Short mmCIF file of C-alpha atoms in Angstrom, two decimals:
data_model
loop_
_atom_site.label_atom_id
_atom_site.label_comp_id
_atom_site.label_asym_id
_atom_site.label_seq_id
_atom_site.Cartn_x
_atom_site.Cartn_y
_atom_site.Cartn_z
CA MET A 873 -0.07 -0.09 -0.13
CA THR A 874 0.98 3.74 -1.08
CA GLU A 875 0.28 6.08 1.50
CA VAL A 876 0.14 9.49 0.00
CA GLN A 877 0.17 13.12 2.28
CA ARG A 878 -0.27 16.56 1.07
CA GLU A 879 1.27 19.73 3.00
CA LEU A 880 2.10 23.59 2.18
CA PHE A 881 5.86 23.63 1.40
CA GLY A 882 6.12 27.35 0.88
CA GLN A 883 4.64 30.39 -0.97
CA MET A 884 6.09 31.89 -4.14
CA PRO A 885 7.25 35.47 -3.97
CA PRO A 886 5.15 38.06 -5.74
CA GLU A 887 7.35 38.73 -8.20
CA GLU A 888 7.30 34.97 -9.37
CA GLY A 889 3.36 35.18 -9.42
CA GLY A 890 3.04 34.14 -5.97
CA GLY A 891 0.99 30.94 -5.22
CA ALA A 892 1.42 27.77 -2.83
CA VAL A 893 3.77 25.02 -3.36
CA GLU A 894 3.16 22.42 -1.98
CA LYS A 895 4.98 19.10 -1.20
CA PHE A 896 3.45 15.49 -1.91
CA VAL A 897 4.57 12.65 0.43
CA LEU A 898 4.33 9.38 -1.42
CA LYS A 899 5.28 6.26 1.25
CA SER A 900 5.73 2.29 0.79
CA ASP A 901 7.27 0.15 3.09
CA SER A 902 10.74 0.54 1.19
CA VAL A 903 10.78 3.94 -0.37
CA LYS A 904 9.62 7.67 0.62
CA VAL A 905 9.58 10.16 -1.85
CA GLU A 906 8.76 13.80 -1.21
CA ILE A 907 7.72 15.68 -4.66
CA LEU A 908 6.84 19.46 -4.93
CA SER A 909 4.46 21.19 -6.98
CA LEU A 910 7.03 23.48 -8.25
CA GLY A 911 9.01 21.79 -11.30
CA CYS A 912 7.22 18.36 -10.14
CA THR A 913 10.52 18.38 -8.08
CA ILE A 914 11.82 14.97 -6.49
CA ALA A 915 13.12 16.92 -3.35
CA ALA A 916 13.88 13.68 -1.40
CA LEU A 917 13.87 10.07 -1.79
CA GLU A 918 14.46 7.95 1.06
CA VAL A 919 15.44 4.08 0.26
CA LYS A 920 16.91 1.23 2.19
CA GLY A 921 20.37 0.04 2.51
CA ARG A 922 21.02 -3.50 3.35
CA ASP A 923 21.07 -2.47 7.25
CA GLY A 924 17.33 -1.67 6.90
CA LYS A 925 17.98 2.15 7.54
CA PHE A 926 16.80 4.86 5.08
CA SER A 927 18.80 7.52 3.63
CA ASP A 928 17.99 10.22 1.41
CA VAL A 929 19.50 9.60 -2.07
CA VAL A 930 18.77 12.82 -4.09
CA LEU A 931 20.51 16.12 -3.85
CA GLY A 932 18.47 19.29 -3.13
CA PHE A 933 17.33 21.70 -0.35
CA ASP A 934 15.48 22.00 2.80
CA THR A 935 13.82 24.64 1.89
CA LEU A 936 11.73 26.57 -0.99
CA GLU A 937 14.33 29.44 -0.99
CA GLY A 938 16.96 27.29 -1.69
CA TYR A 939 14.95 25.97 -5.08
CA LEU A 940 14.30 29.53 -5.99
CA ARG A 941 17.90 30.46 -6.43
CA LYS A 942 19.84 29.41 -9.07
CA HIS A 943 20.89 25.62 -9.19
CA PRO A 944 21.25 23.19 -11.44
CA PHE A 945 17.80 21.54 -12.08
CA PHE A 946 18.16 19.40 -9.01
CA GLY A 947 15.28 16.82 -8.59
CA ALA A 948 13.05 18.85 -11.31
CA VAL A 949 11.16 17.83 -14.65
CA VAL A 950 12.76 19.85 -17.44
CA GLY A 951 11.27 20.79 -20.70
CA ARG A 952 10.04 21.50 -23.18
CA VAL A 953 13.23 19.96 -24.47
CA ALA A 954 15.68 18.22 -22.30
CA ASN A 955 19.50 18.76 -22.66
CA ARG A 956 20.77 21.13 -25.17
CA ILE A 957 19.69 22.40 -28.50
CA ALA A 958 22.52 24.19 -30.66
CA LYS A 959 22.37 27.68 -31.35
CA GLY A 960 18.85 27.95 -29.48
CA ARG A 961 17.68 27.35 -33.31
CA PHE A 962 15.34 25.25 -35.04
CA THR A 963 12.81 24.67 -38.21
CA VAL A 964 9.27 23.21 -38.23
CA ASP A 965 7.01 23.50 -41.12
CA GLY A 966 9.49 25.68 -43.01
CA LYS A 967 9.59 28.50 -40.05
CA GLU A 968 12.81 29.14 -37.93
CA TYR A 969 12.03 29.41 -34.16
CA GLN A 970 14.70 30.94 -31.67
CA LEU A 971 15.01 30.21 -28.45
CA PHE A 972 16.91 31.86 -25.30
CA LEU A 973 20.54 31.02 -25.22
CA ASN A 974 21.59 29.70 -21.45
CA ASN A 975 24.02 27.49 -21.79
CA GLY A 976 26.97 29.52 -23.69
CA PRO A 977 25.91 29.35 -27.26
CA ASN A 978 22.83 27.10 -26.89
CA SER A 979 19.66 26.71 -25.28
CA LEU A 980 19.31 24.21 -21.97
CA HIS A 981 16.66 22.38 -20.36
CA GLY A 982 13.90 24.55 -21.66
CA GLY A 983 15.41 27.94 -21.63
CA ALA A 984 15.50 30.77 -19.34
CA LYS A 985 12.01 29.59 -17.48
CA GLY A 986 11.55 26.25 -18.52
CA PHE A 987 9.16 23.69 -16.65
CA ASP A 988 11.35 23.36 -13.64
CA LYS A 989 10.58 27.15 -12.42
CA VAL A 990 6.61 26.78 -13.17
CA LEU A 991 3.91 25.57 -10.43
CA TRP A 992 1.97 23.05 -11.56
CA SER A 993 -1.60 22.20 -11.12
CA PRO A 994 -1.74 18.56 -8.37
CA GLN A 995 -4.22 15.98 -8.21
CA VAL A 996 -3.65 13.43 -6.02
CA LEU A 997 -3.98 9.61 -6.90
CA PRO A 998 -4.78 6.73 -4.63
CA ASN A 999 -0.98 5.92 -4.94
CA GLY A 1000 0.85 8.74 -6.14
CA VAL A 1001 0.24 12.17 -7.73
CA CYS A 1002 -0.36 13.87 -11.11
CA PHE A 1003 0.79 17.35 -12.03
CA PHE A 1004 -0.70 19.57 -15.11
CA ARG A 1005 0.20 22.31 -16.92
CA LEU A 1006 -0.67 24.41 -20.03
CA SER A 1007 2.36 25.82 -21.76
CA PRO A 1008 1.29 28.70 -24.09
CA ASP A 1009 1.97 29.24 -27.38
CA GLY A 1010 5.15 30.74 -27.77
CA GLU A 1011 6.24 30.09 -24.39
CA GLU A 1012 9.85 30.23 -24.26
CA GLY A 1013 10.04 30.59 -28.06
CA TYR A 1014 8.42 27.30 -28.49
CA PRO A 1015 5.44 26.75 -30.94
CA GLY A 1016 1.90 25.49 -30.01
CA ASP A 1017 -0.12 25.02 -26.92
CA LEU A 1018 1.27 22.23 -24.95
CA LYS A 1019 -0.61 20.04 -22.34
CA VAL A 1020 1.49 18.59 -20.33
CA TRP A 1021 0.83 15.54 -17.54
CA VAL A 1022 3.49 14.44 -15.05
CA THR A 1023 2.32 11.36 -12.96
CA TYR A 1024 4.42 10.05 -10.05
CA THR A 1025 3.28 6.69 -8.98
CA LEU A 1026 4.89 4.43 -6.15
CA SER A 1027 4.52 0.93 -5.92
CA GLY A 1028 6.69 -0.95 -3.54
CA ALA A 1029 10.30 -0.21 -4.14
CA GLU A 1030 9.26 1.09 -7.84
CA LEU A 1031 8.64 4.97 -8.60
CA ALA A 1032 7.10 5.23 -11.79
CA ILE A 1033 7.44 8.76 -13.73
CA ASN A 1034 5.11 9.18 -16.35
CA TYR A 1035 5.10 11.89 -19.07
CA ARG A 1036 2.49 12.60 -21.26
CA ALA A 1037 1.68 15.60 -23.97
CA GLN A 1038 -0.48 17.17 -26.54
CA THR A 1039 0.26 19.86 -28.70
CA SER A 1040 -1.88 22.64 -30.89
CA LYS A 1041 1.48 22.92 -33.32
CA THR A 1042 3.86 20.74 -34.34
CA THR A 1043 6.45 21.47 -31.68
CA PRO A 1044 9.84 19.49 -30.23
CA ILE A 1045 9.51 18.03 -26.91
CA SER A 1046 11.80 15.31 -24.73
CA LEU A 1047 10.92 15.82 -21.02
CA THR A 1048 12.99 13.97 -18.35
CA ASN A 1049 13.35 14.43 -14.41
CA HIS A 1050 17.05 15.71 -13.18
CA ALA A 1051 17.22 14.24 -9.94
CA TYR A 1052 20.89 13.87 -8.81
CA PHE A 1053 21.69 10.96 -7.05
CA ASN A 1054 24.41 9.51 -4.42
CA LEU A 1055 23.24 6.42 -3.39
CA ALA A 1056 25.69 6.69 -0.34
CA GLY A 1057 23.38 9.26 1.14
CA GLN A 1058 23.02 12.66 -0.31
CA GLY A 1059 25.67 15.05 1.22
CA SER A 1060 28.17 11.98 0.61
CA ARG A 1061 31.68 13.23 -0.87
CA ASP A 1062 31.77 11.33 -4.28
CA ILE A 1063 30.16 8.86 -6.24
CA TYR A 1064 33.42 7.11 -7.01
CA ASP A 1065 32.66 3.55 -5.17
CA HIS A 1066 29.28 3.69 -7.19
CA VAL A 1067 29.35 0.84 -9.74
CA ILE A 1068 27.41 1.64 -12.93
CA PHE A 1069 26.02 -0.01 -15.60
CA ILE A 1070 24.58 0.91 -18.95
CA GLU A 1071 22.75 -1.05 -21.71
CA ALA A 1072 23.94 0.69 -24.76
CA ASP A 1073 26.13 -0.18 -28.04
CA SER A 1074 26.48 3.53 -29.06
CA TYR A 1075 26.59 7.04 -27.60
CA LEU A 1076 27.22 10.52 -29.13
CA PRO A 1077 30.09 12.08 -29.17
CA VAL A 1078 29.90 15.84 -28.74
CA ASP A 1079 31.93 18.85 -29.46
CA ASP A 1080 32.90 21.63 -26.76
CA THR A 1081 29.47 23.38 -26.38
CA LYS A 1082 28.37 19.44 -25.79
CA ILE A 1083 26.00 19.47 -28.59
CA PRO A 1084 26.50 16.09 -30.51
CA THR A 1085 28.79 16.27 -33.56
CA GLY A 1086 25.93 13.95 -35.41
CA GLU A 1087 28.16 10.62 -35.31
CA VAL A 1088 26.70 8.03 -33.41
CA ALA A 1089 29.47 5.95 -32.36
CA ALA A 1090 30.23 2.53 -30.85
CA VAL A 1091 30.85 2.03 -27.34
CA GLN A 1092 32.78 -1.11 -28.17
CA GLY A 1093 36.54 -0.63 -26.90
CA THR A 1094 36.01 2.96 -25.34
CA SER A 1095 35.65 4.32 -21.96
CA PHE A 1096 31.90 4.55 -22.97
CA ASP A 1097 31.28 0.82 -22.48
CA LEU A 1098 29.49 0.29 -19.59
CA ARG A 1099 27.84 -2.91 -20.79
CA GLN A 1100 29.47 -4.59 -17.96
CA PRO A 1101 29.32 -2.67 -14.61
CA VAL A 1102 32.45 -0.44 -13.62
CA GLU A 1103 33.79 0.96 -10.48
CA LEU A 1104 33.19 4.60 -11.36
CA GLY A 1105 36.21 6.25 -9.62
CA LYS A 1106 38.65 3.70 -11.01
CA HIS A 1107 36.97 4.03 -14.64
CA LEU A 1108 37.54 7.51 -14.71
CA GLU A 1109 41.39 7.39 -13.58
CA LYS A 1110 41.97 4.35 -15.93
CA PHE A 1111 41.01 6.32 -18.95
CA CYS A 1112 41.87 9.94 -17.77
CA LEU A 1113 38.31 11.24 -17.98
CA ASP A 1114 36.96 14.47 -15.92
CA GLY A 1115 33.49 12.54 -15.95
CA PHE A 1116 30.45 12.06 -18.52
CA ASP A 1117 28.01 14.26 -19.35
CA HIS A 1118 26.87 12.26 -22.60
CA ASN A 1119 23.79 10.84 -24.46
CA PHE A 1120 23.58 7.05 -24.49
CA CYS A 1121 21.80 5.67 -27.53
CA LEU A 1122 19.32 3.17 -26.22
CA GLN A 1123 17.41 0.26 -28.45
CA GLN A 1124 14.86 1.83 -30.20
CA ALA A 1125 11.91 0.05 -28.71
CA GLN A 1126 8.61 1.81 -27.16
CA ALA A 1127 8.79 -1.00 -24.70
CA ARG A 1128 9.96 -0.94 -21.22
CA ARG A 1129 13.45 -2.32 -20.54
CA LEU A 1130 16.22 -2.09 -17.92
CA VAL A 1131 18.57 0.55 -19.34
CA ALA A 1132 21.15 1.16 -16.51
CA ARG A 1133 21.46 0.00 -12.60
CA ALA A 1134 23.56 1.90 -10.31
CA CYS A 1135 25.08 -0.18 -7.20
CA HIS A 1136 26.68 1.46 -4.11
CA PRO A 1137 28.14 -1.80 -2.80
CA PRO A 1138 29.28 -0.29 0.95
CA THR A 1139 25.75 0.14 1.53
CA GLY A 1140 24.30 -2.50 -0.63
CA ARG A 1141 21.48 -0.06 -2.25
CA THR A 1142 20.72 -0.41 -6.02
CA MET A 1143 18.92 1.28 -8.37
CA GLU A 1144 17.51 0.07 -11.88
CA VAL A 1145 16.51 2.58 -14.46
CA HIS A 1146 13.67 1.03 -17.12
CA THR A 1147 12.35 3.42 -19.50
CA THR A 1148 10.66 3.64 -23.07
CA GLN A 1149 12.56 6.49 -23.79
CA PRO A 1150 14.88 6.49 -26.82
CA GLY A 1151 18.17 7.77 -24.77
CA ILE A 1152 19.97 8.11 -21.63
CA GLN A 1153 22.07 11.27 -20.60
CA PHE A 1154 24.58 10.06 -18.13
CA TYR A 1155 25.84 13.12 -15.86
CA THR A 1156 28.65 12.60 -13.35
CA GLY A 1157 28.15 16.33 -11.24
CA ASN A 1158 31.06 17.70 -12.90
CA ASN A 1159 30.01 21.16 -12.54
CA LEU A 1160 29.02 20.96 -8.96
CA ASP A 1161 31.41 23.08 -7.37
CA GLY A 1162 30.64 22.95 -3.67
CA SER A 1163 29.11 26.46 -3.93
CA LEU A 1164 25.80 25.42 -3.42
CA LYS A 1165 24.54 24.44 0.33
CA GLY A 1166 22.19 21.37 0.09
CA LYS A 1167 19.79 19.86 2.83
CA GLY A 1168 21.13 20.12 6.35
CA ALA A 1169 23.60 23.04 5.01
CA ILE A 1170 26.01 20.27 3.34
CA THR A 1171 27.98 21.70 0.02
CA TYR A 1172 27.58 19.25 -3.10
CA PRO A 1173 31.49 19.18 -4.33
CA LYS A 1174 32.15 17.98 -8.17
CA HIS A 1175 31.26 14.29 -8.78
CA SER A 1176 29.11 14.15 -5.58
CA ALA A 1177 26.36 13.10 -7.40
CA PHE A 1178 25.15 11.45 -10.75
CA CYS A 1179 22.00 11.88 -13.14
CA LEU A 1180 20.56 9.02 -15.54
CA GLU A 1181 18.15 11.41 -17.45
CA THR A 1182 15.97 9.10 -19.89
CA GLN A 1183 15.06 11.32 -22.77
CA ASN A 1184 15.37 12.08 -26.55
CA TRP A 1185 18.70 12.42 -28.09
CA PRO A 1186 20.30 16.10 -27.51
CA ASP A 1187 20.03 18.43 -30.45
CA ALA A 1188 17.39 15.73 -32.53
CA VAL A 1189 15.32 18.41 -33.60
CA ASN A 1190 18.12 19.65 -35.64
CA LYS A 1191 19.60 16.27 -36.79
CA PRO A 1192 17.20 14.09 -39.12
CA HIS A 1193 19.15 11.03 -38.56
CA PHE A 1194 18.15 11.05 -34.72
CA PRO A 1195 14.81 9.97 -33.17
CA SER A 1196 12.46 12.58 -34.08
CA ALA A 1197 11.74 14.96 -31.23
CA LEU A 1198 8.61 16.44 -32.94
CA LEU A 1199 5.31 16.18 -31.78
CA GLN A 1200 2.04 16.67 -34.46
CA PRO A 1201 -1.37 17.91 -33.02
CA GLY A 1202 -3.58 14.98 -32.83
CA GLU A 1203 -0.71 12.78 -31.44
CA GLU A 1204 0.30 12.12 -27.83
CA TYR A 1205 3.57 12.19 -26.26
CA ASN A 1206 3.81 9.41 -23.99
CA HIS A 1207 6.86 8.10 -21.98
CA THR A 1208 7.41 6.15 -18.70
CA THR A 1209 10.66 5.75 -16.61
CA TRP A 1210 10.51 3.44 -13.62
CA LEU A 1211 13.26 3.83 -10.80
CA LEU A 1212 13.53 0.27 -8.83
CA PHE A 1213 15.17 -0.09 -5.60
CA SER A 1214 16.69 -2.54 -3.94
CA ALA A 1215 19.29 -3.58 -1.40
CA ALA A 1216 21.53 -6.51 -1.22
#
């Protein structure tokens, strides 16, 4: 059985349009997750280790103020288009659209005020919560009125995140959740003792602004071959890597499949990622620098968390040979990602 509680988390400042930010607590025997109506944000996620004790395994803040300041999308749903669009430009039906540039020469995670920075309308479900919003035509430069539903449901040790959308005009869309995980417990120093597995035969090489070059490269014989589990710290050292911030290309099937697994041997905690999405961005918190004070006033240094963001491939709207990122009127965007937790 899943218990669902609803409480006030804070109040948006008047200059942000005011409004109450609510927190929804979903609780089963083995998982407790806290989700905010601001950005559909996973603010806390407590799971058991092999000792039976719960630890919060996602980075974030204790108060609303933390989420209102600049931060690297902790726990939020990002959109309309997750990841980067080259030069913030794309053409649909012969018309060019220009987005806000918020990541060097590119547009990242929806622009200046993406889905992570807005209040969503919640509806409590027996085992979770469904958030809705209408992203109006022209918001952040994107075409079409876009209706979006993000639904979190908890069933035992499995958290499911379903994304649905419908549009009035052809528009690019790619939604993901940007939770930063540390299975040792948030606030732990690094993720070097985590063991990572990603079921992908290819990945996307990127230029120096992190935009895919267009090549779909085989992982075989490279540092990107994570098809056999690797201990992250040793792997980064072996290949002299600063970290990962790359899209791994998943088997092209709409069906649910296991695509990644992260384990923390000292605590026994394991997280499996299953999805219907065509890609997964593996990011090792390379840009965390200890400047942000998170939960319990703990700072988050470089490599103190990882993200496994299930999504479409970056810049797909400008790369015809990538999986299509376009949603047409009359169609429905519908993807689910499942996070399954265990302790051995």
